[in-house]
Every structure is written in C-alpha cells, then in structure tokens.
mmCIF file with all atom_site columns, C-alpha atoms in Angstrom:
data_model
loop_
_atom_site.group_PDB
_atom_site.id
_atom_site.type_symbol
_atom_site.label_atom_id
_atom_site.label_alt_id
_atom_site.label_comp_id
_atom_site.label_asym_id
_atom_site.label_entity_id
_atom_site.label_seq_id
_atom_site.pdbx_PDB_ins_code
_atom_site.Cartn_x
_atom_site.Cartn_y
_atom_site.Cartn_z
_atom_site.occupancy
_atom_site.B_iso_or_equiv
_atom_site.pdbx_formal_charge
_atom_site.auth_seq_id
_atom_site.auth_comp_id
_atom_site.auth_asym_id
_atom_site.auth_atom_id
_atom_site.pdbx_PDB_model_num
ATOM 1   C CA . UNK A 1 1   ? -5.297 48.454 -35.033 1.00 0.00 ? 7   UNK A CA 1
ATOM 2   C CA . UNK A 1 2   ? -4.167 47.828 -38.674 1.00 0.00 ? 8   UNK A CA 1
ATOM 3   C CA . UNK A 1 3   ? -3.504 50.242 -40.810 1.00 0.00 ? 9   UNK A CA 1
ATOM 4   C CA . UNK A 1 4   ? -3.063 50.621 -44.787 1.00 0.00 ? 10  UNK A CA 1
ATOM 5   C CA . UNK A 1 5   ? 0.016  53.183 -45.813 1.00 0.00 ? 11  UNK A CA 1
ATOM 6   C CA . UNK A 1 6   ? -0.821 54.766 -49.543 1.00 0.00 ? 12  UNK A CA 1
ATOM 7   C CA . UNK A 1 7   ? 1.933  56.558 -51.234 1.00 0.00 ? 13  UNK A CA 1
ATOM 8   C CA . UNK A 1 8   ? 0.840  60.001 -52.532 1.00 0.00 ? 14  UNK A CA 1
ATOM 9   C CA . UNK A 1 9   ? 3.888  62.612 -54.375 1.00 0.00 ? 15  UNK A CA 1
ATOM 10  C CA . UNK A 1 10  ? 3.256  65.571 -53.379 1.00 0.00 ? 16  UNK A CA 1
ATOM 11  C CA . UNK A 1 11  ? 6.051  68.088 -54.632 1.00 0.00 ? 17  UNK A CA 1
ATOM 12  C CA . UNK A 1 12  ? 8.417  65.098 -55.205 1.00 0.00 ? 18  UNK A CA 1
ATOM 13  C CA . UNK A 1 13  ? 8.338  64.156 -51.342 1.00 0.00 ? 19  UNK A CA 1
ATOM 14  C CA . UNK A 1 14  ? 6.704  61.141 -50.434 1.00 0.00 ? 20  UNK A CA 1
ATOM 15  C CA . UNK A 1 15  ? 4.112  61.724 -47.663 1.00 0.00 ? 21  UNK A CA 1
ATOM 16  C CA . UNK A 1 16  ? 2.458  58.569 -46.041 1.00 0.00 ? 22  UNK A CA 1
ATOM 17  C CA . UNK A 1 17  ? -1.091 58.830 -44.767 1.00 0.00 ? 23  UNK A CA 1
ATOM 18  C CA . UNK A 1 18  ? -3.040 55.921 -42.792 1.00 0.00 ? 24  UNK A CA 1
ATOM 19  C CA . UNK A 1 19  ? -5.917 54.763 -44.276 1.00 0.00 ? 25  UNK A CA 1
ATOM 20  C CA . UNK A 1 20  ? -7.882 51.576 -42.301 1.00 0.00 ? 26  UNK A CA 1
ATOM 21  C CA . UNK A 1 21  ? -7.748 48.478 -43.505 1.00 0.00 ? 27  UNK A CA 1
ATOM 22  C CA . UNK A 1 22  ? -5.748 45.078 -42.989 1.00 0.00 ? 28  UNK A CA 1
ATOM 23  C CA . UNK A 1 23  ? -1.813 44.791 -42.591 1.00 0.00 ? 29  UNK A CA 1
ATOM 24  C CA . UNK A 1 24  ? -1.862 42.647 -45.128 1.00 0.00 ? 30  UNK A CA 1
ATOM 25  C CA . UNK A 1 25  ? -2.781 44.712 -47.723 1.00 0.00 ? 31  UNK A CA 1
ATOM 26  C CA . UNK A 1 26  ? 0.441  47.168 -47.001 1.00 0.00 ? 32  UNK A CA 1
ATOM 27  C CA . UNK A 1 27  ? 2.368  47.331 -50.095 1.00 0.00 ? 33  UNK A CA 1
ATOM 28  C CA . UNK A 1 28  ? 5.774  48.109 -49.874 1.00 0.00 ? 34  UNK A CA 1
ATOM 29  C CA . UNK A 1 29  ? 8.599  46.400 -50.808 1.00 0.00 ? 35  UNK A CA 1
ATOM 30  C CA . UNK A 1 30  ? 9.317  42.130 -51.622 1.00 0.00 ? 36  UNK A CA 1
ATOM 31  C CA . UNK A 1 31  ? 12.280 40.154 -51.410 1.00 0.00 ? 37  UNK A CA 1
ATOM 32  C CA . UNK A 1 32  ? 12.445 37.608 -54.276 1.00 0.00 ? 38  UNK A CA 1
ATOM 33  C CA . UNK A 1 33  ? 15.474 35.331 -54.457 1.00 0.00 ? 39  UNK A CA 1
ATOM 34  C CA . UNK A 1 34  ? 18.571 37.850 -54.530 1.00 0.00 ? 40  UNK A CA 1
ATOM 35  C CA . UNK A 1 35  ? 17.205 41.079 -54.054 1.00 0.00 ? 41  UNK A CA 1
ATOM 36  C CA . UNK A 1 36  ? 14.521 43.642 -52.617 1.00 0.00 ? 42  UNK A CA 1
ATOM 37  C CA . UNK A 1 37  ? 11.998 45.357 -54.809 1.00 0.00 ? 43  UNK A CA 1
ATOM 38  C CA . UNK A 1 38  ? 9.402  48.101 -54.345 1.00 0.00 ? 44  UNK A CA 1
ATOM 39  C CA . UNK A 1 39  ? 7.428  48.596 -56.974 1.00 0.00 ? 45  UNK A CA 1
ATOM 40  C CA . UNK A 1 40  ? 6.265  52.520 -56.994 1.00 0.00 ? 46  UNK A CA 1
ATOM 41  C CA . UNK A 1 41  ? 2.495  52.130 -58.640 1.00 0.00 ? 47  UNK A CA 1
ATOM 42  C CA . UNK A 1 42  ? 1.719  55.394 -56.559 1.00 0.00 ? 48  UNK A CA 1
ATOM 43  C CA . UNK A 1 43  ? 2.914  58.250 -59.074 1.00 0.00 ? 49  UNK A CA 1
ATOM 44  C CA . UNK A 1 44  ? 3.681  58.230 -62.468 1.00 0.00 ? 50  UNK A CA 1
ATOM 45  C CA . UNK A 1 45  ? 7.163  60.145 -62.919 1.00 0.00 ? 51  UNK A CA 1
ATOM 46  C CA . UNK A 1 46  ? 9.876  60.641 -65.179 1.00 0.00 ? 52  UNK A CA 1
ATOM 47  C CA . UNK A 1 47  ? 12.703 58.341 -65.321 1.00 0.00 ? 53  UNK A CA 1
ATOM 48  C CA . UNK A 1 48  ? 15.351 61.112 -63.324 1.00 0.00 ? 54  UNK A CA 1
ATOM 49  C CA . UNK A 1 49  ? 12.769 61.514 -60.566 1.00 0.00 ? 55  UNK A CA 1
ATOM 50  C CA . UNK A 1 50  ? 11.813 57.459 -60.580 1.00 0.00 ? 56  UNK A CA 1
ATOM 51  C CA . UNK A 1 51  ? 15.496 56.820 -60.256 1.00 0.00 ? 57  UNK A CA 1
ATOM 52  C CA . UNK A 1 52  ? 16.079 59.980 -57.016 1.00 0.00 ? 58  UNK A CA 1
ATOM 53  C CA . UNK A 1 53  ? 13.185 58.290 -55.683 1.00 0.00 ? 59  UNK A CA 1
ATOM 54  C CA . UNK A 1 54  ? 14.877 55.052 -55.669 1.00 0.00 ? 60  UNK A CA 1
ATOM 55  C CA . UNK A 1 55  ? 17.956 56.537 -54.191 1.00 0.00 ? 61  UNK A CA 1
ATOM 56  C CA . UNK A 1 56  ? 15.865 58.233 -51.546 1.00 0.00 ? 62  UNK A CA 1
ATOM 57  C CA . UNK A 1 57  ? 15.109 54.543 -50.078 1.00 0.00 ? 63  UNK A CA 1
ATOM 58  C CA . UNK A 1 58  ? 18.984 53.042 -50.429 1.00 0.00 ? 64  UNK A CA 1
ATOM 59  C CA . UNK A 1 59  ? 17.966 51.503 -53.728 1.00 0.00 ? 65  UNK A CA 1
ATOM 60  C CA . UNK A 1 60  ? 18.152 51.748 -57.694 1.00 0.00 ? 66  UNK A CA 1
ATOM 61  C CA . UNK A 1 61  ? 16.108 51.220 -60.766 1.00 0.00 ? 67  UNK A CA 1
ATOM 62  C CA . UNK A 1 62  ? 15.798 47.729 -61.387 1.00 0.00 ? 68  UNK A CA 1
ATOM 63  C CA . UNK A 1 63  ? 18.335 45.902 -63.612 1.00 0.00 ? 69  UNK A CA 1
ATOM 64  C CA . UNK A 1 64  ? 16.763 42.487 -64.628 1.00 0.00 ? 70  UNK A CA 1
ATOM 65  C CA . UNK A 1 65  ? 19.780 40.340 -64.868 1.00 0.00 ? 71  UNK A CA 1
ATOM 66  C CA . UNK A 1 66  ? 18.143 36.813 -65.542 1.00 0.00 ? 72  UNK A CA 1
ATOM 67  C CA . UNK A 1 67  ? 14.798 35.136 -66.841 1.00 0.00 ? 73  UNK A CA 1
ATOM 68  C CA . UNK A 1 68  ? 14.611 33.676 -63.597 1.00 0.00 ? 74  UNK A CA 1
ATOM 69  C CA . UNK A 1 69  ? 14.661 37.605 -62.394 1.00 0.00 ? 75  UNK A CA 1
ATOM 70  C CA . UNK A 1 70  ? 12.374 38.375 -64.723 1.00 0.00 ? 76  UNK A CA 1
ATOM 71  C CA . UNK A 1 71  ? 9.655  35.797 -64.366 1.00 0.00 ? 77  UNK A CA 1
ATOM 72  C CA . UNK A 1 72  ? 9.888  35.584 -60.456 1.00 0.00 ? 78  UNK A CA 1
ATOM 73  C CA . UNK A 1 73  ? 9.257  39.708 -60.742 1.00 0.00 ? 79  UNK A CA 1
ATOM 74  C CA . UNK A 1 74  ? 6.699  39.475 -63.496 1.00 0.00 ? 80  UNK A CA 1
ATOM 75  C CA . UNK A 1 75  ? 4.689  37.183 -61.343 1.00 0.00 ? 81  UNK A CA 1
ATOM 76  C CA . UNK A 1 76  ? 4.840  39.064 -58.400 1.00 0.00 ? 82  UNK A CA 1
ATOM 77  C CA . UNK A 1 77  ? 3.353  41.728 -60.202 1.00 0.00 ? 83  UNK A CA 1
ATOM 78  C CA . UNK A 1 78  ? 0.525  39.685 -61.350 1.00 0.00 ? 84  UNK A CA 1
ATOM 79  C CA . UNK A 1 79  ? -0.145 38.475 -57.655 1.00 0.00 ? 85  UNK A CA 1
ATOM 80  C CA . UNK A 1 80  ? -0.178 41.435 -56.629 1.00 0.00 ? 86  UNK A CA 1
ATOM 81  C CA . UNK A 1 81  ? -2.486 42.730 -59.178 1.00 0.00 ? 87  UNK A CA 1
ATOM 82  C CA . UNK A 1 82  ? 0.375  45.256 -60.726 1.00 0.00 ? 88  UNK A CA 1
ATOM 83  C CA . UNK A 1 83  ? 0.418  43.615 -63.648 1.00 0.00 ? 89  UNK A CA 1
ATOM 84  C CA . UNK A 1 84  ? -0.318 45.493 -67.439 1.00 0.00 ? 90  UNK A CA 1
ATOM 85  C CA . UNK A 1 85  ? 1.552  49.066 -65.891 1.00 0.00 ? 91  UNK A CA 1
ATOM 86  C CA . UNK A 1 86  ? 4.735  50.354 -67.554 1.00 0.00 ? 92  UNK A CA 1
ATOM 87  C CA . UNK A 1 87  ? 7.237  50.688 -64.755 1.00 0.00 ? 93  UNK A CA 1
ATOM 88  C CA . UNK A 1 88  ? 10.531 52.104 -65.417 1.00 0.00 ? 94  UNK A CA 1
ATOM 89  C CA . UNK A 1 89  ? 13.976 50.367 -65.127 1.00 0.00 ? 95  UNK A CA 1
ATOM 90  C CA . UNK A 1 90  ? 17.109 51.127 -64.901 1.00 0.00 ? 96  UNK A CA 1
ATOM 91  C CA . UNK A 1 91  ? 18.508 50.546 -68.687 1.00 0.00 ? 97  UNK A CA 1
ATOM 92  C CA . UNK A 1 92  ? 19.458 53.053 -70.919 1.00 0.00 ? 98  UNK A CA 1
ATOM 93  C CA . UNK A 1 93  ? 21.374 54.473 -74.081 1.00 0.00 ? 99  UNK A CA 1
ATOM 94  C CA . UNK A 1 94  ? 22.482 58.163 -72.334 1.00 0.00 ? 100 UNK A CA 1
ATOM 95  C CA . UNK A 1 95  ? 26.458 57.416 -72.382 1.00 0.00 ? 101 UNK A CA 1
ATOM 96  C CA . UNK A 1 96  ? 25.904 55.934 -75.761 1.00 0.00 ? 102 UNK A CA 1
ATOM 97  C CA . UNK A 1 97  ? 23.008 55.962 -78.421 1.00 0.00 ? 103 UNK A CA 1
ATOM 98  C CA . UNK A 1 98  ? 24.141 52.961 -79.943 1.00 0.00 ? 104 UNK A CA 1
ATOM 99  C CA . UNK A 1 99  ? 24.541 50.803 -76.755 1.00 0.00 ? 105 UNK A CA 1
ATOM 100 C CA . UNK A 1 100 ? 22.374 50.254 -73.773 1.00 0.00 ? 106 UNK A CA 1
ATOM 101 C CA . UNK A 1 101 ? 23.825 49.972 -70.297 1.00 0.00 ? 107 UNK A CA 1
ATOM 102 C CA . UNK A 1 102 ? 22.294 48.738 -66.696 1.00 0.00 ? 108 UNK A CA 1
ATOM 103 C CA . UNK A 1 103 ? 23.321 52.730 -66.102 1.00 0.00 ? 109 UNK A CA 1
ATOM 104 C CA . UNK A 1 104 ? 23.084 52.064 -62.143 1.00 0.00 ? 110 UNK A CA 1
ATOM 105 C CA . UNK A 1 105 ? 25.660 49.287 -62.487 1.00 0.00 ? 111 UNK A CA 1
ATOM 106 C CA . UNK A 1 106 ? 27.673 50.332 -65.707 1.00 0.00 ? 112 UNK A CA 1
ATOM 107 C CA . UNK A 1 107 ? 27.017 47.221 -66.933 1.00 0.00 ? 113 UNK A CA 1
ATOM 108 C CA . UNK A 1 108 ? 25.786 46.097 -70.916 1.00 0.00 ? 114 UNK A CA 1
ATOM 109 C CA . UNK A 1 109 ? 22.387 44.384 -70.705 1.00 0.00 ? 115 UNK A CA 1
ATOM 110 C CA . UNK A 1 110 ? 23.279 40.793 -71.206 1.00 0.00 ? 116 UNK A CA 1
ATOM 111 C CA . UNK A 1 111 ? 19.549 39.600 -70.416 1.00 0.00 ? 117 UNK A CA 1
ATOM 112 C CA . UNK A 1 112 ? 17.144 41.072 -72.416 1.00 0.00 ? 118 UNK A CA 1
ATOM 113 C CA . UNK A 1 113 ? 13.292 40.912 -72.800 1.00 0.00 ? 119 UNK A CA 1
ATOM 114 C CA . UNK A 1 114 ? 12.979 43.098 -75.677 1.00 0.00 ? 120 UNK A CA 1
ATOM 115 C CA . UNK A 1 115 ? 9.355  43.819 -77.220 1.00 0.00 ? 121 UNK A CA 1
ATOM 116 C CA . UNK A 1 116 ? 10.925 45.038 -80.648 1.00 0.00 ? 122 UNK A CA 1
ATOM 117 C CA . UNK A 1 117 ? 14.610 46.065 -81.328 1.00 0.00 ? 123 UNK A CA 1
ATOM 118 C CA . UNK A 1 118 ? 15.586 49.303 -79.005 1.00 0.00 ? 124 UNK A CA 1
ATOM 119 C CA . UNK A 1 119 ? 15.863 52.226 -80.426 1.00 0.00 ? 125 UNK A CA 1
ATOM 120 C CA . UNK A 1 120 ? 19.284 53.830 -81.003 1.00 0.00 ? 126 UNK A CA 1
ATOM 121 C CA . UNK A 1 121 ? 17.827 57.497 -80.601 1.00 0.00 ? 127 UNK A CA 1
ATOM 122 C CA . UNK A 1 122 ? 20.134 59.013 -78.003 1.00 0.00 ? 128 UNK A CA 1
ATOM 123 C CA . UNK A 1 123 ? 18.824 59.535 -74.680 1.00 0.00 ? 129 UNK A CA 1
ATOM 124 C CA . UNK A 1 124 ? 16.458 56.893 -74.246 1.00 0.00 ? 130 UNK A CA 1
ATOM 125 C CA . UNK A 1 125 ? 15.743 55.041 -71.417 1.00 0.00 ? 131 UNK A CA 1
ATOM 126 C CA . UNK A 1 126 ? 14.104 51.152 -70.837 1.00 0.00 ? 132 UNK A CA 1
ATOM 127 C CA . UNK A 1 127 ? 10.836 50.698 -69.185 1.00 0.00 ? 133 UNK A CA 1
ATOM 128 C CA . UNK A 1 128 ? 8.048  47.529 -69.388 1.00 0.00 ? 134 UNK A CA 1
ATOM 129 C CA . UNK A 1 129 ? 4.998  47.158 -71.865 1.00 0.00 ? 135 UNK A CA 1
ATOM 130 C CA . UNK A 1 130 ? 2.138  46.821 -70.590 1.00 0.00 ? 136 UNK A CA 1
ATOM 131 C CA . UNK A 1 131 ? 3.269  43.038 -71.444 1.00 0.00 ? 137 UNK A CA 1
ATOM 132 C CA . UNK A 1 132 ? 6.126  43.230 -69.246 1.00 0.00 ? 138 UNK A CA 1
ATOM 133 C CA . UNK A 1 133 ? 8.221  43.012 -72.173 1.00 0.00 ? 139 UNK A CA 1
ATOM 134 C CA . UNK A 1 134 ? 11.112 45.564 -72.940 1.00 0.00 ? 140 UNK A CA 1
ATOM 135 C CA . UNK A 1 135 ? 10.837 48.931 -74.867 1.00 0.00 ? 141 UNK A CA 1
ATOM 136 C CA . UNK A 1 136 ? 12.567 52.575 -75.090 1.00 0.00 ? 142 UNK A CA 1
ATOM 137 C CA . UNK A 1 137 ? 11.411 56.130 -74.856 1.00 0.00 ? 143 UNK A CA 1
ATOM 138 C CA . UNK A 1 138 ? 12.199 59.159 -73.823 1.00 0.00 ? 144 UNK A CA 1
ATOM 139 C CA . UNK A 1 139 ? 13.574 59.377 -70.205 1.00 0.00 ? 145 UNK A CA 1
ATOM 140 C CA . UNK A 1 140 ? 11.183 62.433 -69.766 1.00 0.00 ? 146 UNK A CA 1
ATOM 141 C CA . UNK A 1 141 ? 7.572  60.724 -70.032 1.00 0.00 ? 147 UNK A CA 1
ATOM 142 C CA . UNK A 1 142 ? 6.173  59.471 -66.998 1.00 0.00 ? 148 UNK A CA 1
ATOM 143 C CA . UNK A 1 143 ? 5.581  56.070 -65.901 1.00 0.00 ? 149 UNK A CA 1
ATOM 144 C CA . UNK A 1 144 ? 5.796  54.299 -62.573 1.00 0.00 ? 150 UNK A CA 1
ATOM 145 C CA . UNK A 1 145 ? 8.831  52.498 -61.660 1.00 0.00 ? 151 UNK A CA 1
ATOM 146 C CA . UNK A 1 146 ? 10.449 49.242 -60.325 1.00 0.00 ? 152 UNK A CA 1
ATOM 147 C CA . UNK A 1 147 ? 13.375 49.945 -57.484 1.00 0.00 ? 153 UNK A CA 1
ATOM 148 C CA . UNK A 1 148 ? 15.675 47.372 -56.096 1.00 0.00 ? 154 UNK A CA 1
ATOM 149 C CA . UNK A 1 149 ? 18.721 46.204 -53.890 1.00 0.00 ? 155 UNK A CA 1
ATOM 150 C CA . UNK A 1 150 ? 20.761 43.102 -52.968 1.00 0.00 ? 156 UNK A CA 1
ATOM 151 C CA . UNK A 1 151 ? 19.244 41.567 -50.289 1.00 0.00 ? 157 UNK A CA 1
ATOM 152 C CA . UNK A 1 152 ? 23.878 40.983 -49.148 1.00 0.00 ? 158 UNK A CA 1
ATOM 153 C CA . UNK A 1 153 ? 25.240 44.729 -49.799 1.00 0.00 ? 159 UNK A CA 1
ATOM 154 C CA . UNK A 1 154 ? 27.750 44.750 -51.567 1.00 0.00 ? 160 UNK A CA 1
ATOM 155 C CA . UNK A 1 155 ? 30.202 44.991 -48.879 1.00 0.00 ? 161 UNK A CA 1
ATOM 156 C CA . UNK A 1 156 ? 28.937 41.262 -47.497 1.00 0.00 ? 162 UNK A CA 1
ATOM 157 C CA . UNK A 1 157 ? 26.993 41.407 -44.055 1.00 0.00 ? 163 UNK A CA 1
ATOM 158 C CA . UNK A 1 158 ? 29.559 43.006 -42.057 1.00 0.00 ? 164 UNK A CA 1
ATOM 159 C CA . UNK A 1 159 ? 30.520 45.539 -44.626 1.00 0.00 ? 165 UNK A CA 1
ATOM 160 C CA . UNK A 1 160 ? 34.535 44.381 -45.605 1.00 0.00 ? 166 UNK A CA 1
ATOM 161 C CA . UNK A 1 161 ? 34.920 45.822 -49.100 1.00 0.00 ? 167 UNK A CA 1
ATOM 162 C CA . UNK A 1 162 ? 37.836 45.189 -51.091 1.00 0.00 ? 168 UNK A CA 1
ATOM 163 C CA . UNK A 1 163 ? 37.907 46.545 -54.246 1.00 0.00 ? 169 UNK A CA 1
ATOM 164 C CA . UNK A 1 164 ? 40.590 46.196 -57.121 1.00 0.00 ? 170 UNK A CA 1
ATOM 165 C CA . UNK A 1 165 ? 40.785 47.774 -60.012 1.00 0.00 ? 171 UNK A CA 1
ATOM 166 C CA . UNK A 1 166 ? 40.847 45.367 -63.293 1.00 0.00 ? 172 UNK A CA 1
ATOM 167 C CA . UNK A 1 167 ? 42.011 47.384 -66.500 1.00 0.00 ? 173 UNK A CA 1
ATOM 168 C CA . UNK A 1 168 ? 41.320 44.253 -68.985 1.00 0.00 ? 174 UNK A CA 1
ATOM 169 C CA . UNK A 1 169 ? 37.287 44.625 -67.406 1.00 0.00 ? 175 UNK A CA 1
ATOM 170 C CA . UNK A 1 170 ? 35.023 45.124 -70.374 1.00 0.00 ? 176 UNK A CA 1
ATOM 171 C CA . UNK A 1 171 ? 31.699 47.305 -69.545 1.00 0.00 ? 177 UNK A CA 1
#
C-alpha cells in the first residue's frame, strides 16, 4: 500500500499523517552532489524556529557555498514544483550588522546570489526571492525554509575527528 506523508506544525512539533497516494510523490529530503536537503514547504516559520527545526532532523539551515550549489538546488526546486517560495537560509548579520556570516558554520559568505545589496540593519537574516535570488529581513517574519547536511559527517564515515586549533584562521 503506498502512502503520501504531509508535514503539518502543530505547536512547533512535527506530526506526520498518511494520506493515499503514490510513494513517489513522498517529499522529504534529496541528496544533490555534497549534501542532503529537505526543503520544509509545510509551515511558514520564523527563522529561530526554521533553524530548531533543522536541528531537530541532525541538520542546519542551508549555506549555499557555490553556483554549482546553487543552481543544482534551484533546479531541484523547480522539478519539484517548489519553485517562486521564499525559504530561509542560514546567513545572517546577528554577530555583526555590518557583516554577514554562514552563522551555522561561522563562516563569511564567499558565494553570494544577492537580489540587491544586503542590508546592514542589525539582526537580519538571508532568505530566497521568490526568484531564488538573495535578500534580508527580519529573522522574525515567517517563511519556509531550506535544511541541509554533508552527505560525509564531518568526522569522515567512521567518525575519527581531529581537530586543531589555527589562531592565524580568518572567519
């Protein structure tokens, strides 16, 4: 018997209810190239919540490192008929108004797919146009939201982790 899972929020805990319909038209998470993406085009949300939610499933906001990031994700969306929504990711100016950070990774945007410069208002945070392209706003509107993951943790495959610390790193 196949079965269709829809996402509904309901007091900020996902509940899944089975609806019937074909397998195929589950929608829950893609791996393109590097990484694993869910897309949550169930519930609008702020960017705090979009970003617990993401934690909730072992992943982050998405931090669009590349163009080839961005188009392979851009036309996934359009595939998949998710295309034109705002979806939150993970950029934003909280540590610092006048710079904006990957804040899941620490890291400066170095790719960017700006619609029109970002605002240096303090506290803003990045989502997608309706375009696809780039823009601020206030982390507390609601949108839906892109989540994502290495498809290798971090750690490799069989989780070995060595970290040192670099003072001369630059973030």
């Amino acid at each position: 018997m196949s079965a269709f899972y829809s996402f509904l929020a309901v007091f900020g805990v996902l509940a899944v209810i089975t609806v019937g319909l074909a397998d195929d038209d589950i929608f829950t998470s893609k791996v393109l190239n590097d990484k694993e993406y869910y897309v949550g085009a169930f519930s609008k949300v702020n960017w705090y919540r979009a970003a617990q939610t993401c934690a909730a499933h072992g992943m982050t906001l998405a931090s669009i490192e590349s163009s080839a990031e961005y188009e392979s994700l851009r036309n996934y969306l359009r595939e998949k008929k998710l295309y034109g929504n705002q979806y939150w990711l993970s950029g934003t100016n909280l540590p610092a108004s006048s710079d904006y950070v990957w804040l899941m990774s620490g890291t400066r945007l170095s790719y960017t797919k700006w619609a029109t410069n970002p605002s240096t208002t303090a506290n803003q945070c990045v989502r997608t146009n309706d375009n696809f392209l780039w823009v601020t706003g206030a982390c507390t509107e609601s949108h839906y939201f892109i989540c994502s993951r290495p498809v290798e943790p971090a750690c490799g495959v069989f989780g070995r982790c060595q970290f040192k610390y670099n003072p001369n790193v630059q973030l």
